[in-house]
Amino acid sequence: MSTSSDIIIIDTTMRDGEQSPGASMTHNEKLALADLLEGMGVDVIEAGFPAASAGDFAAVSEIARRSKEAVICGLARSTEGDIDRCGAAVRHAARPRIHTFISTSPVHMKHKLKMGANAVLEAVGRSVSQARNLVPDFVWSPEESSRSEFVFLCKCIDAAITSGATTINIPDTGGFSHPEEYGRLIRRLREAIPDSDKVIWSTHCHNDLGLAVANSIAGVQNGARQVECTINGLGERAGNAALEEVVMAFNVRGDDLPFGSRIDTTKLSSASHMVSRITGFPVQFNKAIVGKNAFAHESGIHQDGMLKNAETYEIMKPEDVGVSKTSLVMGKHSGRHAFRDKLESLGYDLDQDAVNEAFKRFKDLADRKKHVFDDDLIALVDDQLSAMGERITFESLRVVAGSVGPQTADIALTVDDEHHSVEHEGKGPVDAVFNAIKAIVPHQGKLDLYQVHAVTGGTDAQAKVTVRLKGEGIMATGQSSDPDTLVASAKAYIHALNKLEARRLKRLAA
Ligand code: KIV
Ligand code: ZN
C-alpha cells in the first residue's frame, strides 16, 4: 500500500474521454496528447481499449512503444480475447498495465450481463489471473460499485486481490454517489477486506450530478491513492472528474488537503486547449481552472480589489496553470523569432515547417486585425493543426448574402488532392455554404449543432465556429476560426465532415 500522501494521477481522456459521443481522436492526435500528458507528469495514461478496434490497438501499441516514464494502461472486458489483445498492445511499454472490469451491481448483472452472482465472481478470478500472467501491474474495477450490494462487492474485490490485482478501482459509473457516501464506501471497503492494505485504492467518478471532483477528493480523504480523471472532464455522458480541478484542489488547498501529485500545473492550460481542439468540444467559458473566464474580473468592485491586491479575488495565479499574464501579442511588424517564442509560451511544440506556416497565417491575420491576442494565436494554430492531413480541405469561398435572396455560396475545396468548386443556393448564407459543401462531398451527416463565438472583443474579432454533424449513429464535432464568420463556418463544417467520414470508415473496418 502507498503510505505517502502522493496521489497517482491516471488520465483516461483517450479511453473514457473518447467514449463521449463525437469525441473521437485520430492516431496522430492520440500520440501528440500522450506526449503532452507524459511531459506534464501524468503517472498513468489509459491509452484506449485495444479490443475495440484495430485503430485503438495500433494507438495503444504505439503510445506504449514511445512511452518513457509513464505507465501505459489498456482497458479490457473480462473475456480471454480482450485481455490477450490488451496485453499484446501494452507489452511494448516500459511500464505496462492492464485494466479489466465487470459489473457487480444487481441491475447491470441482470439486464446487461445476464449473469448470476456466482458466474460474475468466477469471471473475476479467471480474468484477473489471466491478466496477471501477462503483466505485473494490474487494475481491477467492479463497474457500478456505488450501486452494488456491499457484501457481494467485498467478495468480488477479495477474489480480485487474491488472484493478484495490484490496484482496485471503485467506479461510480452512473455518477450517482455524493461525496460523503462515496468516501464512506472507500473507507468501509478498506476496513472490510482482509488484504486491503496490499493494494492501491483508486477513484473513478462520473459527473452526472456534477459531483465527480468532490467525490474523487472524498475518496482520497478516505484512503484512495489513485484518481482516474480526464482533461476538461471529458467522458461518457456528463464526463469524468476533471484532472485540472482535482490537481489544483490539492495544490491550492494543501492546508486542508495534504495530498500532492507530480503534475506540472503550468501545462494544464495547454492540455485543455489540445483536448478541445482535437475533440472539437469547446471549453465552457466559466469552467474552473481552464475556462476563458476563470481569471477574468468584470464587476467594478472585483476589479478595484484586484488592482489593490490580486489575492483579493484570485485563489491561484493564472501563471500557475499556464495562462500568461499579458495577452496582447505582436502586430504585423513582429519577427519570426518572437513569434516562435510566443507559441512556445502558449504550449505549442511545432516543427520548423509548421512554425513557418503559422507565421504566414499570423501575418495575414495581422493585416486584417489591429491587435492579435493570445487567444487569436491559439485559434489560428489550432486551426492549422486540425486541418493537417485531412482529406477534404478548404480553398476559397465567395458568398452573396443580404435581405434580397437568393443567398448563394461559391466554394472551392480539395478532396483527395483533387480540386472541386461549385455554386449553391440556400435559405441564408450559412445554409448556402453547407449545401455547397454537401454538393461536392455527398454524405449522410445532419447538422446537429451550429455555434458562433467571438474569440476576442471588437468588430474585427475572429469568429470561432463549432459544427456538430450526426449520421448513421456517429457524431463528429469540428471547430474553426476566421475573421470572416462564413469562412470559419465552412472550415468548421469541413473539419466535422472529415471526422465523421474517418469515424465511419473506422467503424466499417472494425
Ligand atoms: O465508468 C466506469 O465504470 C468505467 C469502467 C470501465 C472503469 O469506465
Ligand atoms: Zn467511466
XYZ file of N, CA, C and O and ligand atoms in Angstrom, residues 12 15-16 19 143 171-173 204-206 228 235-237 239-240, ligand 2:
69
model
N -7.547 9.250 -18.257
C -8.270 8.347 -19.157
C -9.009 9.112 -20.259
O -10.025 8.680 -20.790
N -9.446 7.070 -23.308
C -10.306 5.882 -23.193
C -11.710 6.322 -22.802
O -12.585 6.445 -23.642
N -11.938 6.672 -21.549
C -13.291 7.083 -21.141
C -13.673 8.375 -21.866
O -14.804 8.551 -22.317
N -14.853 7.889 -25.296
C -16.174 7.260 -25.372
C -17.301 8.284 -25.405
O -18.449 7.934 -25.606
N -17.442 -2.544 -12.033
C -18.235 -1.458 -12.630
C -19.502 -1.270 -11.802
O -20.066 -2.246 -11.298
N -15.447 2.409 -9.450
C -16.169 3.347 -10.311
C -17.552 3.714 -9.774
O -18.314 2.842 -9.356
N -17.812 5.006 -9.799
C -19.188 5.476 -9.602
C -19.690 5.688 -11.038
O -19.764 6.811 -11.544
N -19.997 4.584 -11.681
C -20.228 4.558 -13.131
C -21.351 5.497 -13.579
O -21.236 6.182 -14.591
N -12.893 6.493 -9.527
C -13.275 6.707 -10.931
C -14.704 7.251 -10.872
O -15.652 6.492 -10.736
N -14.844 8.560 -10.914
C -16.157 9.161 -10.646
C -16.697 9.880 -11.875
O -15.991 10.685 -12.500
N -17.942 9.589 -12.198
C -18.610 10.287 -13.310
C -19.388 11.479 -12.769
O -19.703 11.561 -11.578
N -8.626 8.497 -11.083
C -8.794 8.421 -12.539
C -9.559 9.666 -12.968
O -10.616 9.983 -12.401
N -15.728 12.709 -21.004
C -16.068 11.325 -20.677
C -17.513 11.019 -20.996
O -18.265 11.900 -21.419
N -17.876 9.761 -20.798
C -19.251 9.315 -21.055
C -20.255 10.312 -20.466
O -20.069 10.787 -19.349
N -21.309 10.603 -21.182
C -22.403 11.492 -20.728
C -21.867 12.830 -20.202
O -21.263 13.583 -20.943
N -19.450 13.274 -18.290
C -17.992 13.250 -18.172
C -17.480 12.654 -16.869
O -18.226 12.095 -16.066
N -16.153 12.789 -16.710
C -15.444 12.248 -15.542
C -14.964 13.401 -14.659
O -15.125 14.569 -15.021
Zn -16.066 5.521 -16.662
